[in-house]
Amino acid sequence: MKVHNFNSGPSILPESVMEQAAQAIHDFNGTGLSILEIGHRTTHFQEVLQEAINSVKQLMNLGDDHDVLFLHGGATTQFMQVPMNLLDENATAAYHVNGIWGKKAATEAALFGKVEVVADSTDKQNTYISKDFAVPRSAAYLHITSNNTVEGTQWHEFPETQVPLVADMSSDIFCRPADYKRFGLIYAGAQKNMGAAGVNMVVVRKDLLGKVNRKIPTIMDYQKHIAAGSLMNTPPVFAVYVSMLTLRWILQEGGLEEMERRNKAKSALLYQTIDSIPLFRADVAKEDRSLMNAVFFLNDPSLETAFLEACKQVNMIGVKGYRTVGGIRVSMYNALPLSSVEVICELMKDFASKHG
Ligand code: PMP
């Protein structure tokens, strides 16, 4: 029976990507070897890595100022690696904190230099994106979380800054077109819109590197990874391969314009349904609602268990809200079909007619 996968990450991937990845486990491109057993320095893998890098550059319309890296670890590694490479001990970095992941990023950065939290939306339980904030001109960079996965908010217009803009795009990477050239650094764990867990993508403007005084451990040094072409040591070969396939799929489907069109259609349907049924309530400011993660509540919390059970009955998974927020969270990443959103919307209407 069909499973409607609303997981927040690792999450749904395109069917064709899964088929090709499964095939490559048995025989990678007719080599007689599994993708799990090919060497990372073979031309076979170098072609995979190069295609992944080229696809990122094409999708984001990047030129030679930026480099694309595929590195180990989740986005959490980047919480440390970014300040290690960009923030001197006595310098200050500005952190825009509107959710738990941004908060974690700021906490890690404080281990390496000074951190100024320039925005905080806890006055309204992180249900909006703070737009009224000032960044010190001397800040090494401004860090934002482009999509707050847990709270269900998303930047729809990126801030103008005098200082380099750094973004954690783990939960909305490749969901829409934007002017990516103006970012100093973008990072994302792959396991939502880009592939399997275990690899990070980092896009970095090269001129920002090599400016801090501290000694950076080799494996943490972006410049050394650039020099080695993401092959300083054994990369997560299979995870990079799945990312390459997913990037190829995005391009074949019509690129970021098409991803945005689909994501807008899915999220508009879901938010309209929430807004039209008095049994449900979404607290996020309308202008900041995420295309990727919709967070909402049942006005009568005692009905939540019954609603979650109704979802389970029709094979919907991943709809329970994050433990600190509660309620319902429906994640609608690029690969989620509109039909799955239609099914949950019908279920919400049906549930309301029985319990309203
Ligand atoms: N940043 C954001 C926005 C996230 O959603 C997540 C994971 N859900 C992380 C960082 C942490 O990622 P990882 O588990 O890959 O370290």
mmCIF file with all atom_site columns, C-alpha atoms in Angstrom, residues 85-269:
data_model
loop_
_atom_site.group_PDB
_atom_site.id
_atom_site.type_symbol
_atom_site.label_atom_id
_atom_site.label_alt_id
_atom_site.label_comp_id
_atom_site.label_asym_id
_atom_site.label_entity_id
_atom_site.label_seq_id
_atom_site.pdbx_PDB_ins_code
_atom_site.Cartn_x
_atom_site.Cartn_y
_atom_site.Cartn_z
_atom_site.occupancy
_atom_site.B_iso_or_equiv
_atom_site.pdbx_formal_charge
_atom_site.auth_seq_id
_atom_site.auth_comp_id
_atom_site.auth_asym_id
_atom_site.auth_atom_id
_atom_site.pdbx_PDB_model_num
ATOM 1   C CA . ASN A 1 85  ? 37.073 29.040 9.118   1.00 0.00 ? 85  ASN A CA 1
ATOM 2   C CA . LEU A 1 86  ? 35.484 32.486 9.181   1.00 0.00 ? 86  LEU A CA 1
ATOM 3   C CA . LEU A 1 87  ? 35.527 33.829 12.738  1.00 0.00 ? 87  LEU A CA 1
ATOM 4   C CA . ASP A 1 88  ? 38.625 34.942 14.618  1.00 0.00 ? 88  ASP A CA 1
ATOM 5   C CA . GLU A 1 89  ? 38.734 34.601 18.385  1.00 0.00 ? 89  GLU A CA 1
ATOM 6   C CA . ASN A 1 90  ? 38.342 38.334 19.000  1.00 0.00 ? 90  ASN A CA 1
ATOM 7   C CA . ALA A 1 91  ? 35.976 38.996 16.115  1.00 0.00 ? 91  ALA A CA 1
ATOM 8   C CA . THR A 1 92  ? 32.176 38.994 16.231  1.00 0.00 ? 92  THR A CA 1
ATOM 9   C CA . ALA A 1 93  ? 29.698 37.060 14.132  1.00 0.00 ? 93  ALA A CA 1
ATOM 10  C CA . ALA A 1 94  ? 26.030 38.055 13.955  1.00 0.00 ? 94  ALA A CA 1
ATOM 11  C CA . TYR A 1 95  ? 23.486 35.250 14.340  1.00 0.00 ? 95  TYR A CA 1
ATOM 12  C CA . HIS A 1 96  ? 19.841 35.617 13.411  1.00 0.00 ? 96  HIS A CA 1
ATOM 13  C CA . VAL A 1 97  ? 18.146 33.095 15.678  1.00 0.00 ? 97  VAL A CA 1
ATOM 14  C CA . ASN A 1 98  ? 14.513 32.238 14.979  1.00 0.00 ? 98  ASN A CA 1
ATOM 15  C CA . GLY A 1 99  ? 14.505 28.568 15.809  1.00 0.00 ? 99  GLY A CA 1
ATOM 16  C CA . ILE A 1 100 ? 16.241 25.715 17.524  1.00 0.00 ? 100 ILE A CA 1
ATOM 17  C CA . TRP A 1 101 ? 18.726 25.015 14.722  1.00 0.00 ? 101 TRP A CA 1
ATOM 18  C CA . GLY A 1 102 ? 19.845 28.641 14.531  1.00 0.00 ? 102 GLY A CA 1
ATOM 19  C CA . LYS A 1 103 ? 20.242 28.637 18.289  1.00 0.00 ? 103 LYS A CA 1
ATOM 20  C CA . LYS A 1 104 ? 22.450 25.570 18.136  1.00 0.00 ? 104 LYS A CA 1
ATOM 21  C CA . ALA A 1 105 ? 24.528 27.175 15.375  1.00 0.00 ? 105 ALA A CA 1
ATOM 22  C CA . ALA A 1 106 ? 25.038 30.307 17.510  1.00 0.00 ? 106 ALA A CA 1
ATOM 23  C CA . THR A 1 107 ? 25.982 28.257 20.573  1.00 0.00 ? 107 THR A CA 1
ATOM 24  C CA . GLU A 1 108 ? 28.669 26.403 18.640  1.00 0.00 ? 108 GLU A CA 1
ATOM 25  C CA . ALA A 1 109 ? 30.040 29.597 17.079  1.00 0.00 ? 109 ALA A CA 1
ATOM 26  C CA . ALA A 1 110 ? 30.519 31.069 20.551  1.00 0.00 ? 110 ALA A CA 1
ATOM 27  C CA . LEU A 1 111 ? 33.180 28.403 21.144  1.00 0.00 ? 111 LEU A CA 1
ATOM 28  C CA . PHE A 1 112 ? 35.326 30.085 18.477  1.00 0.00 ? 112 PHE A CA 1
ATOM 29  C CA . GLY A 1 113 ? 34.702 33.827 18.724  1.00 0.00 ? 113 GLY A CA 1
ATOM 30  C CA . LYS A 1 114 ? 32.189 36.413 19.847  1.00 0.00 ? 114 LYS A CA 1
ATOM 31  C CA . VAL A 1 115 ? 28.570 35.929 18.881  1.00 0.00 ? 115 VAL A CA 1
ATOM 32  C CA . GLU A 1 116 ? 25.967 38.651 18.752  1.00 0.00 ? 116 GLU A CA 1
ATOM 33  C CA . VAL A 1 117 ? 22.430 37.331 18.488  1.00 0.00 ? 117 VAL A CA 1
ATOM 34  C CA . VAL A 1 118 ? 20.814 40.055 16.381  1.00 0.00 ? 118 VAL A CA 1
ATOM 35  C CA . ALA A 1 119 ? 17.302 38.638 16.252  1.00 0.00 ? 119 ALA A CA 1
ATOM 36  C CA . ASP A 1 120 ? 15.212 36.453 18.472  1.00 0.00 ? 120 ASP A CA 1
ATOM 37  C CA . SER A 1 121 ? 11.559 35.538 17.968  1.00 0.00 ? 121 SER A CA 1
ATOM 38  C CA . THR A 1 122 ? 10.947 33.644 21.196  1.00 0.00 ? 122 THR A CA 1
ATOM 39  C CA . ASP A 1 123 ? 8.485  36.379 22.292  1.00 0.00 ? 123 ASP A CA 1
ATOM 40  C CA . LYS A 1 124 ? 6.017  34.612 19.969  1.00 0.00 ? 124 LYS A CA 1
ATOM 41  C CA . GLN A 1 125 ? 7.391  31.064 20.207  1.00 0.00 ? 125 GLN A CA 1
ATOM 42  C CA . ASN A 1 126 ? 9.419  31.489 16.996  1.00 0.00 ? 126 ASN A CA 1
ATOM 43  C CA . THR A 1 127 ? 6.282  31.790 14.873  1.00 0.00 ? 127 THR A CA 1
ATOM 44  C CA . TYR A 1 128 ? 7.702  34.517 12.663  1.00 0.00 ? 128 TYR A CA 1
ATOM 45  C CA . ILE A 1 129 ? 10.897 35.651 10.960  1.00 0.00 ? 129 ILE A CA 1
ATOM 46  C CA . SER A 1 130 ? 12.331 38.761 12.645  1.00 0.00 ? 130 SER A CA 1
ATOM 47  C CA . LYS A 1 131 ? 12.914 41.436 10.030  1.00 0.00 ? 131 LYS A CA 1
ATOM 48  C CA . ASP A 1 132 ? 13.717 44.373 12.229  1.00 0.00 ? 132 ASP A CA 1
ATOM 49  C CA . PHE A 1 133 ? 17.328 43.870 13.260  1.00 0.00 ? 133 PHE A CA 1
ATOM 50  C CA . ALA A 1 134 ? 20.698 45.511 12.840  1.00 0.00 ? 134 ALA A CA 1
ATOM 51  C CA . VAL A 1 135 ? 23.973 43.820 12.008  1.00 0.00 ? 135 VAL A CA 1
ATOM 52  C CA . PRO A 1 136 ? 27.208 45.440 13.243  1.00 0.00 ? 136 PRO A CA 1
ATOM 53  C CA . ARG A 1 137 ? 29.261 46.551 10.231  1.00 0.00 ? 137 ARG A CA 1
ATOM 54  C CA . SER A 1 138 ? 32.302 44.947 11.783  1.00 0.00 ? 138 SER A CA 1
ATOM 55  C CA . ALA A 1 139 ? 30.683 41.496 12.014  1.00 0.00 ? 139 ALA A CA 1
ATOM 56  C CA . ALA A 1 140 ? 32.622 38.738 10.270  1.00 0.00 ? 140 ALA A CA 1
ATOM 57  C CA . TYR A 1 141 ? 29.326 37.497 8.818   1.00 0.00 ? 141 TYR A CA 1
ATOM 58  C CA . LEU A 1 142 ? 25.586 37.248 9.392   1.00 0.00 ? 142 LEU A CA 1
ATOM 59  C CA . HIS A 1 143 ? 24.280 33.704 9.864   1.00 0.00 ? 143 HIS A CA 1
ATOM 60  C CA . ILE A 1 144 ? 20.647 32.890 9.096   1.00 0.00 ? 144 ILE A CA 1
ATOM 61  C CA . THR A 1 145 ? 18.625 29.677 8.931   1.00 0.00 ? 145 THR A CA 1
ATOM 62  C CA . SER A 1 146 ? 16.727 29.973 5.660   1.00 0.00 ? 146 SER A CA 1
ATOM 63  C CA . ASN A 1 147 ? 14.013 27.542 6.753   1.00 0.00 ? 147 ASN A CA 1
ATOM 64  C CA . ASN A 1 148 ? 13.232 26.727 10.362  1.00 0.00 ? 148 ASN A CA 1
ATOM 65  C CA . THR A 1 149 ? 12.389 23.047 10.029  1.00 0.00 ? 149 THR A CA 1
ATOM 66  C CA . VAL A 1 150 ? 10.932 22.645 13.496  1.00 0.00 ? 150 VAL A CA 1
ATOM 67  C CA . GLU A 1 151 ? 8.946  25.873 13.745  1.00 0.00 ? 151 GLU A CA 1
ATOM 68  C CA . GLY A 1 152 ? 7.735  25.998 10.119  1.00 0.00 ? 152 GLY A CA 1
ATOM 69  C CA . THR A 1 153 ? 8.975  29.469 9.160   1.00 0.00 ? 153 THR A CA 1
ATOM 70  C CA . GLN A 1 154 ? 10.997 30.416 6.098   1.00 0.00 ? 154 GLN A CA 1
ATOM 71  C CA . TRP A 1 155 ? 12.745 33.493 4.778   1.00 0.00 ? 155 TRP A CA 1
ATOM 72  C CA . HIS A 1 156 ? 10.959 34.565 1.596   1.00 0.00 ? 156 HIS A CA 1
ATOM 73  C CA . GLU A 1 157 ? 13.221 37.512 0.935   1.00 0.00 ? 157 GLU A CA 1
ATOM 74  C CA . PHE A 1 158 ? 16.798 37.252 2.075   1.00 0.00 ? 158 PHE A CA 1
ATOM 75  C CA . PRO A 1 159 ? 18.214 40.158 4.078   1.00 0.00 ? 159 PRO A CA 1
ATOM 76  C CA . GLU A 1 160 ? 20.426 42.801 2.504   1.00 0.00 ? 160 GLU A CA 1
ATOM 77  C CA . THR A 1 161 ? 23.705 42.906 4.382   1.00 0.00 ? 161 THR A CA 1
ATOM 78  C CA . GLN A 1 162 ? 26.975 44.782 4.304   1.00 0.00 ? 162 GLN A CA 1
ATOM 79  C CA . VAL A 1 163 ? 28.719 41.733 5.739   1.00 0.00 ? 163 VAL A CA 1
ATOM 80  C CA . PRO A 1 164 ? 28.952 38.255 4.172   1.00 0.00 ? 164 PRO A CA 1
ATOM 81  C CA . LEU A 1 165 ? 25.719 36.314 4.397   1.00 0.00 ? 165 LEU A CA 1
ATOM 82  C CA . VAL A 1 166 ? 25.959 32.724 5.642   1.00 0.00 ? 166 VAL A CA 1
ATOM 83  C CA . ALA A 1 167 ? 22.926 30.447 5.478   1.00 0.00 ? 167 ALA A CA 1
ATOM 84  C CA . ASP A 1 168 ? 22.011 27.063 6.837   1.00 0.00 ? 168 ASP A CA 1
ATOM 85  C CA . MET A 1 169 ? 19.736 25.841 4.015   1.00 0.00 ? 169 MET A CA 1
ATOM 86  C CA . SER A 1 170 ? 19.485 22.266 5.245   1.00 0.00 ? 170 SER A CA 1
ATOM 87  C CA . SER A 1 171 ? 15.729 22.089 5.018   1.00 0.00 ? 171 SER A CA 1
ATOM 88  C CA . ASP A 1 172 ? 14.975 24.166 1.926   1.00 0.00 ? 172 ASP A CA 1
ATOM 89  C CA . ILE A 1 173 ? 17.981 23.783 -0.344  1.00 0.00 ? 173 ILE A CA 1
ATOM 90  C CA . PHE A 1 174 ? 16.953 23.731 -4.020  1.00 0.00 ? 174 PHE A CA 1
ATOM 91  C CA . CYS A 1 175 ? 13.290 24.436 -3.237  1.00 0.00 ? 175 CYS A CA 1
ATOM 92  C CA . ARG A 1 176 ? 13.230 27.689 -5.275  1.00 0.00 ? 176 ARG A CA 1
ATOM 93  C CA . PRO A 1 177 ? 15.319 30.034 -7.376  1.00 0.00 ? 177 PRO A CA 1
ATOM 94  C CA . ALA A 1 178 ? 17.134 32.893 -5.625  1.00 0.00 ? 178 ALA A CA 1
ATOM 95  C CA . ASP A 1 179 ? 20.159 35.084 -6.084  1.00 0.00 ? 179 ASP A CA 1
ATOM 96  C CA . TYR A 1 180 ? 22.586 32.571 -4.587  1.00 0.00 ? 180 TYR A CA 1
ATOM 97  C CA . LYS A 1 181 ? 25.608 34.473 -5.860  1.00 0.00 ? 181 LYS A CA 1
ATOM 98  C CA . ARG A 1 182 ? 25.240 36.999 -3.113  1.00 0.00 ? 182 ARG A CA 1
ATOM 99  C CA . PHE A 1 183 ? 25.810 34.471 -0.335  1.00 0.00 ? 183 PHE A CA 1
ATOM 100 C CA . GLY A 1 184 ? 29.222 34.185 1.268   1.00 0.00 ? 184 GLY A CA 1
ATOM 101 C CA . LEU A 1 185 ? 28.549 30.624 2.340   1.00 0.00 ? 185 LEU A CA 1
ATOM 102 C CA . ILE A 1 186 ? 25.638 28.192 2.091   1.00 0.00 ? 186 ILE A CA 1
ATOM 103 C CA . TYR A 1 187 ? 25.544 24.800 3.736   1.00 0.00 ? 187 TYR A CA 1
ATOM 104 C CA . ALA A 1 188 ? 23.031 21.994 3.839   1.00 0.00 ? 188 ALA A CA 1
ATOM 105 C CA . GLY A 1 189 ? 22.870 18.454 5.111   1.00 0.00 ? 189 GLY A CA 1
ATOM 106 C CA . ALA A 1 190 ? 21.697 16.337 2.170   1.00 0.00 ? 190 ALA A CA 1
ATOM 107 C CA . GLN A 1 191 ? 18.959 14.297 3.803   1.00 0.00 ? 191 GLN A CA 1
ATOM 108 C CA . LYS A 1 192 ? 15.941 16.442 2.934   1.00 0.00 ? 192 LYS A CA 1
ATOM 109 C CA . ASN A 1 193 ? 15.926 17.906 -0.568  1.00 0.00 ? 193 ASN A CA 1
ATOM 110 C CA . MET A 1 194 ? 19.231 16.584 -1.814  1.00 0.00 ? 194 MET A CA 1
ATOM 111 C CA . GLY A 1 195 ? 19.749 12.921 -1.020  1.00 0.00 ? 195 GLY A CA 1
ATOM 112 C CA . ALA A 1 196 ? 20.828 10.462 1.641   1.00 0.00 ? 196 ALA A CA 1
ATOM 113 C CA . ALA A 1 197 ? 22.125 11.354 5.097   1.00 0.00 ? 197 ALA A CA 1
ATOM 114 C CA . GLY A 1 198 ? 25.879 11.517 5.643   1.00 0.00 ? 198 GLY A CA 1
ATOM 115 C CA . VAL A 1 199 ? 26.994 14.311 3.358   1.00 0.00 ? 199 VAL A CA 1
ATOM 116 C CA . ASN A 1 200 ? 26.957 18.085 3.534   1.00 0.00 ? 200 ASN A CA 1
ATOM 117 C CA . MET A 1 201 ? 27.039 20.419 0.632   1.00 0.00 ? 201 MET A CA 1
ATOM 118 C CA . VAL A 1 202 ? 28.959 23.650 1.174   1.00 0.00 ? 202 VAL A CA 1
ATOM 119 C CA . VAL A 1 203 ? 29.026 26.538 -1.262  1.00 0.00 ? 203 VAL A CA 1
ATOM 120 C CA . VAL A 1 204 ? 31.659 29.074 -0.325  1.00 0.00 ? 204 VAL A CA 1
ATOM 121 C CA . ARG A 1 205 ? 32.977 32.318 -1.750  1.00 0.00 ? 205 ARG A CA 1
ATOM 122 C CA . LYS A 1 206 ? 36.687 31.667 -1.978  1.00 0.00 ? 206 LYS A CA 1
ATOM 123 C CA . ASP A 1 207 ? 37.829 35.174 -1.070  1.00 0.00 ? 207 ASP A CA 1
ATOM 124 C CA . LEU A 1 208 ? 36.413 34.787 2.448   1.00 0.00 ? 208 LEU A CA 1
ATOM 125 C CA . LEU A 1 209 ? 38.827 31.999 3.296   1.00 0.00 ? 209 LEU A CA 1
ATOM 126 C CA . GLY A 1 210 ? 42.333 32.058 4.735   1.00 0.00 ? 210 GLY A CA 1
ATOM 127 C CA . LYS A 1 211 ? 41.704 35.147 6.847   1.00 0.00 ? 211 LYS A CA 1
ATOM 128 C CA . VAL A 1 212 ? 41.508 33.736 10.390  1.00 0.00 ? 212 VAL A CA 1
ATOM 129 C CA . ASN A 1 213 ? 44.571 33.404 12.592  1.00 0.00 ? 213 ASN A CA 1
ATOM 130 C CA . ARG A 1 214 ? 43.801 30.121 14.289  1.00 0.00 ? 214 ARG A CA 1
ATOM 131 C CA . LYS A 1 215 ? 45.208 26.786 13.218  1.00 0.00 ? 215 LYS A CA 1
ATOM 132 C CA . ILE A 1 216 ? 42.427 24.812 11.555  1.00 0.00 ? 216 ILE A CA 1
ATOM 133 C CA . PRO A 1 217 ? 42.529 21.003 11.740  1.00 0.00 ? 217 PRO A CA 1
ATOM 134 C CA . THR A 1 218 ? 43.065 19.706 8.195   1.00 0.00 ? 218 THR A CA 1
ATOM 135 C CA . ILE A 1 219 ? 39.716 17.925 7.881   1.00 0.00 ? 219 ILE A CA 1
ATOM 136 C CA . MET A 1 220 ? 37.917 21.120 8.968   1.00 0.00 ? 220 MET A CA 1
ATOM 137 C CA . ASP A 1 221 ? 39.750 23.466 6.600   1.00 0.00 ? 221 ASP A CA 1
ATOM 138 C CA . TYR A 1 222 ? 37.620 24.559 3.618   1.00 0.00 ? 222 TYR A CA 1
ATOM 139 C CA . GLN A 1 223 ? 40.670 25.780 1.706   1.00 0.00 ? 223 GLN A CA 1
ATOM 140 C CA . LYS A 1 224 ? 42.314 22.383 1.961   1.00 0.00 ? 224 LYS A CA 1
ATOM 141 C CA . HIS A 1 225 ? 39.110 20.691 0.810   1.00 0.00 ? 225 HIS A CA 1
ATOM 142 C CA . ILE A 1 226 ? 38.956 23.046 -2.166  1.00 0.00 ? 226 ILE A CA 1
ATOM 143 C CA . ALA A 1 227 ? 42.590 22.288 -3.019  1.00 0.00 ? 227 ALA A CA 1
ATOM 144 C CA . ALA A 1 228 ? 41.822 18.565 -2.832  1.00 0.00 ? 228 ALA A CA 1
ATOM 145 C CA . GLY A 1 229 ? 38.570 18.841 -4.817  1.00 0.00 ? 229 GLY A CA 1
ATOM 146 C CA . SER A 1 230 ? 36.479 17.310 -1.983  1.00 0.00 ? 230 SER A CA 1
ATOM 147 C CA . LEU A 1 231 ? 38.800 14.292 -2.084  1.00 0.00 ? 231 LEU A CA 1
ATOM 148 C CA . MET A 1 232 ? 41.097 15.031 0.843   1.00 0.00 ? 232 MET A CA 1
ATOM 149 C CA . ASN A 1 233 ? 40.110 11.722 2.360   1.00 0.00 ? 233 ASN A CA 1
ATOM 150 C CA . THR A 1 234 ? 37.496 9.080  1.533   1.00 0.00 ? 234 THR A CA 1
ATOM 151 C CA . PRO A 1 235 ? 34.234 10.927 0.954   1.00 0.00 ? 235 PRO A CA 1
ATOM 152 C CA . PRO A 1 236 ? 30.828 9.334  1.668   1.00 0.00 ? 236 PRO A CA 1
ATOM 153 C CA . VAL A 1 237 ? 30.738 7.834  -1.818  1.00 0.00 ? 237 VAL A CA 1
ATOM 154 C CA . PHE A 1 238 ? 27.209 6.447  -1.787  1.00 0.00 ? 238 PHE A CA 1
ATOM 155 C CA . ALA A 1 239 ? 25.705 9.594  -0.243  1.00 0.00 ? 239 ALA A CA 1
ATOM 156 C CA . VAL A 1 240 ? 27.436 11.772 -2.849  1.00 0.00 ? 240 VAL A CA 1
ATOM 157 C CA . TYR A 1 241 ? 26.118 9.462  -5.567  1.00 0.00 ? 241 TYR A CA 1
ATOM 158 C CA . VAL A 1 242 ? 22.529 9.795  -4.330  1.00 0.00 ? 242 VAL A CA 1
ATOM 159 C CA . SER A 1 243 ? 22.941 13.581 -4.186  1.00 0.00 ? 243 SER A CA 1
ATOM 160 C CA . MET A 1 244 ? 24.194 13.569 -7.766  1.00 0.00 ? 244 MET A CA 1
ATOM 161 C CA . LEU A 1 245 ? 21.144 11.561 -8.868  1.00 0.00 ? 245 LEU A CA 1
ATOM 162 C CA . THR A 1 246 ? 18.776 13.889 -7.018  1.00 0.00 ? 246 THR A CA 1
ATOM 163 C CA . LEU A 1 247 ? 20.425 16.967 -8.511  1.00 0.00 ? 247 LEU A CA 1
ATOM 164 C CA . ARG A 1 248 ? 20.139 15.391 -11.965 1.00 0.00 ? 248 ARG A CA 1
ATOM 165 C CA . TRP A 1 249 ? 16.445 14.721 -11.258 1.00 0.00 ? 249 TRP A CA 1
ATOM 166 C CA . ILE A 1 250 ? 15.864 18.366 -10.263 1.00 0.00 ? 250 ILE A CA 1
ATOM 167 C CA . LEU A 1 251 ? 17.463 19.546 -13.510 1.00 0.00 ? 251 LEU A CA 1
ATOM 168 C CA . GLN A 1 252 ? 15.510 17.053 -15.613 1.00 0.00 ? 252 GLN A CA 1
ATOM 169 C CA . GLU A 1 253 ? 12.232 18.046 -13.980 1.00 0.00 ? 253 GLU A CA 1
ATOM 170 C CA . GLY A 1 254 ? 12.744 21.699 -14.887 1.00 0.00 ? 254 GLY A CA 1
ATOM 171 C CA . GLY A 1 255 ? 15.135 23.099 -12.288 1.00 0.00 ? 255 GLY A CA 1
ATOM 172 C CA . LEU A 1 256 ? 14.407 25.367 -9.358  1.00 0.00 ? 256 LEU A CA 1
ATOM 173 C CA . GLU A 1 257 ? 11.568 27.253 -11.106 1.00 0.00 ? 257 GLU A CA 1
ATOM 174 C CA . GLU A 1 258 ? 9.648  24.006 -11.429 1.00 0.00 ? 258 GLU A CA 1
ATOM 175 C CA . MET A 1 259 ? 10.478 22.927 -7.858  1.00 0.00 ? 259 MET A CA 1
ATOM 176 C CA . GLU A 1 260 ? 9.133  26.253 -6.611  1.00 0.00 ? 260 GLU A CA 1
ATOM 177 C CA . ARG A 1 261 ? 5.969  25.947 -8.712  1.00 0.00 ? 261 ARG A CA 1
ATOM 178 C CA . ARG A 1 262 ? 5.266  22.507 -7.237  1.00 0.00 ? 262 ARG A CA 1
ATOM 179 C CA . ASN A 1 263 ? 6.181  23.529 -3.693  1.00 0.00 ? 263 ASN A CA 1
ATOM 180 C CA . LYS A 1 264 ? 3.909  26.565 -3.879  1.00 0.00 ? 264 LYS A CA 1
ATOM 181 C CA . ALA A 1 265 ? 1.015  24.472 -5.189  1.00 0.00 ? 265 ALA A CA 1
ATOM 182 C CA . LYS A 1 266 ? 1.395  21.865 -2.425  1.00 0.00 ? 266 LYS A CA 1
ATOM 183 C CA . SER A 1 267 ? 1.835  24.304 0.436   1.00 0.00 ? 267 SER A CA 1
ATOM 184 C CA . ALA A 1 268 ? -0.965 26.615 -0.788  1.00 0.00 ? 268 ALA A CA 1
ATOM 185 C CA . LEU A 1 269 ? -3.382 23.699 -0.779  1.00 0.00 ? 269 LEU A CA 1
#
